[in-house]
Protein backbone atom coordinates (compact mmCIF):
# COMPACT_ATOMS: atom_id res chain seq x y z
CA MET A 1 59.17 -6.72 10.44
CA LYS A 2 55.56 -8.79 11.18
CA LEU A 3 57.12 -8.36 14.66
CA THR A 4 57.33 -4.49 14.41
CA LEU A 5 53.71 -4.71 13.52
CA PHE A 6 52.87 -7.00 16.25
CA PHE A 7 54.60 -3.66 18.99
CA ASN A 8 52.77 -1.28 16.36
CA ALA A 9 48.63 -2.65 17.17
CA TYR A 10 49.96 -3.72 20.98
CA ASN A 11 50.91 0.12 21.59
CA TYR A 12 47.56 1.17 20.15
CA TYR A 13 45.53 -1.02 21.93
CA ILE A 14 47.19 -0.42 25.21
CA MET A 15 47.39 3.18 24.06
CA GLN A 16 43.08 2.87 23.46
CA LEU A 17 42.23 1.35 26.51
CA ASP A 18 43.98 3.75 28.76
CA ASN A 19 40.91 6.05 27.64
CA LEU A 20 38.90 4.50 29.49
CA SER A 21 37.33 6.01 31.61
CA PHE A 22 37.79 4.80 35.10
CA GLU A 23 34.17 3.98 35.99
CA TYR A 24 34.67 1.47 32.80
CA TRP A 25 37.49 0.11 33.91
CA ASN A 26 35.86 -0.38 37.30
CA GLU A 27 32.44 -2.18 36.48
CA LEU A 28 35.06 -4.12 33.88
CA ALA A 29 37.09 -4.88 36.72
CA ARG A 30 33.78 -6.28 38.44
CA GLN A 31 32.87 -8.68 35.58
CA PHE A 32 36.94 -9.93 35.22
CA ILE A 33 36.57 -11.53 38.88
CA LEU A 34 33.25 -13.31 38.26
CA ILE A 35 33.83 -15.27 35.61
CA CYS A 36 37.39 -16.23 37.07
CA THR A 37 36.38 -16.69 40.32
CA PHE A 38 33.81 -19.11 37.82
CA LEU A 39 35.88 -20.88 35.69
CA GLY A 40 38.40 -20.82 38.86
CA GLY A 41 36.46 -23.07 40.79
CA PHE A 42 35.60 -24.96 37.67
CA SER A 43 39.29 -25.24 37.50
CA LEU A 44 39.59 -26.19 40.85
CA THR A 45 37.53 -28.78 40.54
CA THR A 46 38.94 -31.16 38.42
CA VAL A 47 42.16 -30.45 40.22
CA VAL A 48 41.18 -31.72 43.45
CA THR A 49 38.44 -34.67 42.00
CA LEU A 50 41.87 -35.89 39.68
CA LEU A 51 43.69 -35.27 43.12
CA ILE A 52 40.39 -37.92 45.44
CA GLY A 53 41.48 -40.65 42.28
CA LYS A 54 43.80 -42.41 41.11
CA LEU A 55 46.90 -40.10 38.42
CA ASP A 56 48.10 -43.77 37.35
CA THR A 57 48.14 -42.76 33.59
CA ARG A 58 50.69 -40.53 31.66
CA LEU A 59 47.28 -38.54 30.59
CA LYS A 60 45.96 -37.69 34.05
CA ARG A 61 48.83 -36.31 35.20
CA ILE A 62 48.71 -34.04 32.32
CA ILE A 63 45.62 -32.59 33.09
CA PHE A 64 46.33 -32.52 36.81
CA LYS A 65 48.69 -30.48 36.27
CA THR A 66 47.22 -28.06 33.52
CA SER A 67 43.92 -27.65 35.62
CA VAL A 68 47.02 -26.86 37.69
CA ILE A 69 48.12 -24.08 36.71
CA SER A 70 44.13 -23.03 34.41
CA SER A 71 42.64 -22.32 38.93
CA LEU A 72 46.33 -20.76 39.56
CA ALA A 73 46.00 -18.33 36.42
CA PHE A 74 42.66 -17.77 36.83
CA LEU A 75 43.29 -16.74 40.99
CA ILE A 76 46.05 -14.26 39.90
CA ALA A 77 43.92 -12.91 37.41
CA ILE A 78 40.95 -12.45 40.39
CA PHE A 79 44.10 -10.61 42.88
CA GLY A 80 44.30 -7.91 39.51
CA MET A 81 40.96 -7.32 38.49
CA THR A 82 40.53 -6.68 42.75
CA LYS A 83 43.31 -4.28 42.49
CA ILE A 84 42.36 -2.68 39.83
CA LEU A 85 38.13 -2.91 40.75
CA LEU A 86 39.97 -1.14 44.65
CA MET A 87 42.26 1.84 43.16
CA THR A 88 39.18 3.06 40.67
CA THR A 89 36.27 2.65 43.31
CA LYS A 90 35.20 6.70 44.22
CA GLY A 91 36.95 7.22 47.66
CA TYR A 92 40.31 5.39 47.15
CA PRO A 93 42.27 7.12 49.51
CA LEU A 94 45.26 6.55 47.37
CA GLU A 95 46.12 8.57 44.83
CA THR A 96 45.87 6.57 41.11
CA SER A 97 46.08 7.37 37.60
CA HIS A 98 45.76 5.24 34.57
CA GLU A 99 49.90 4.40 34.34
CA LYS A 100 49.28 2.67 38.04
CA ILE A 101 46.58 0.05 36.85
CA ILE A 102 48.49 -1.11 33.74
CA PHE A 103 50.90 -3.29 35.08
CA PRO A 104 48.04 -5.24 37.11
CA ARG A 105 45.55 -5.39 34.20
CA ILE A 106 48.39 -6.89 31.86
CA ILE A 107 49.39 -9.20 34.60
CA SER A 108 45.29 -10.12 34.98
CA PHE A 109 44.85 -10.03 31.29
CA ILE A 110 47.68 -12.63 30.48
CA ALA A 111 47.23 -14.18 33.46
CA PHE A 112 43.47 -14.68 32.74
CA MET A 113 44.46 -15.73 28.92
CA ILE A 114 46.46 -18.74 30.20
CA GLY A 115 43.47 -19.77 32.18
CA ILE A 116 41.85 -20.08 29.49
CA ALA A 117 43.63 -21.73 27.09
CA SER A 118 44.70 -24.19 30.13
CA GLN A 119 40.59 -24.80 30.63
CA ILE A 120 40.18 -25.63 26.79
CA THR A 121 43.66 -28.07 27.25
CA VAL A 122 41.96 -30.09 30.00
CA VAL A 123 38.83 -30.09 28.41
CA SER A 124 39.88 -31.19 25.13
CA LEU A 125 42.14 -33.78 26.52
CA SER A 126 39.48 -35.12 28.72
CA GLY A 127 38.22 -37.12 26.23
CA TRP A 128 40.99 -39.23 25.27
CA THR A 129 40.47 -40.31 29.23
CA GLN A 130 37.73 -42.56 27.81
CA SER A 131 38.18 -44.12 23.87
CA LYS A 132 40.51 -42.98 21.17
CA SER A 133 36.95 -41.92 19.05
CA LEU A 134 36.11 -38.96 22.60
CA GLY A 135 39.26 -38.37 22.39
CA TRP A 136 39.40 -36.89 18.65
CA PHE A 137 35.47 -35.51 20.04
CA THR A 138 36.38 -33.09 22.50
CA SER A 139 39.90 -32.24 20.70
CA ILE A 140 38.13 -31.02 17.91
CA PHE A 141 35.43 -28.98 19.52
CA GLY A 142 37.99 -27.23 22.06
CA PHE A 143 39.84 -26.22 19.24
CA VAL A 144 36.67 -24.81 18.05
CA ALA A 145 35.72 -23.42 20.73
CA ALA A 146 39.68 -21.42 21.42
CA LEU A 147 39.64 -20.14 17.88
CA LEU A 148 35.98 -18.92 18.89
CA ILE A 149 36.70 -17.77 22.61
CA PHE A 150 40.15 -15.96 21.12
CA ILE A 151 38.11 -14.32 18.43
CA PHE A 152 35.38 -12.97 20.44
CA LEU A 153 38.28 -11.40 22.81
CA SER A 154 40.39 -9.69 20.43
C-alpha cells in the first residue's frame, strides 16, 4: 500500500512537471547546469587531491570512491540538462515535446540526487580522517545538511 501511494505521488509530481512551459524548463536547466558544474568541480578537486596523496586507509579509499561517484553523477546531470536546454531553446531544429524531455529529466534528477548524497557523504566522512571528535562533528552536521537539502528539494 505504501508503495502504491509513493507511485501515485510520483505520477502526480511528473504530471505537474509536464505542465511547465519550455521557457521555464530552459531556465531550470541553466540553473541545474550551473549548480552541477560547481559541485562536480568540487568533487573532482577532492578526487585529484586524494589521488595525489596516499590512499593508505580504508576510509580514504571510501572517500575517494564516493568522490568519483559524485563527480560522475554531476557530469551525467550536466549532460542531461544540456540536452533539455538545447531542446527547449527557441529555434531548436527538431520537433520537441514534453514527452521527449522526460528521459533526460529523470536521469538528470536521479544523477543530481546521487551526486548530492555522495558529496554529503564525503564531507561527513572527512572528519574521521583526523579524529573521533571531528568525525562526530562532520557526521552530525552532514546529517543535518542532508536532511535540510532533501526537505528543500521536495
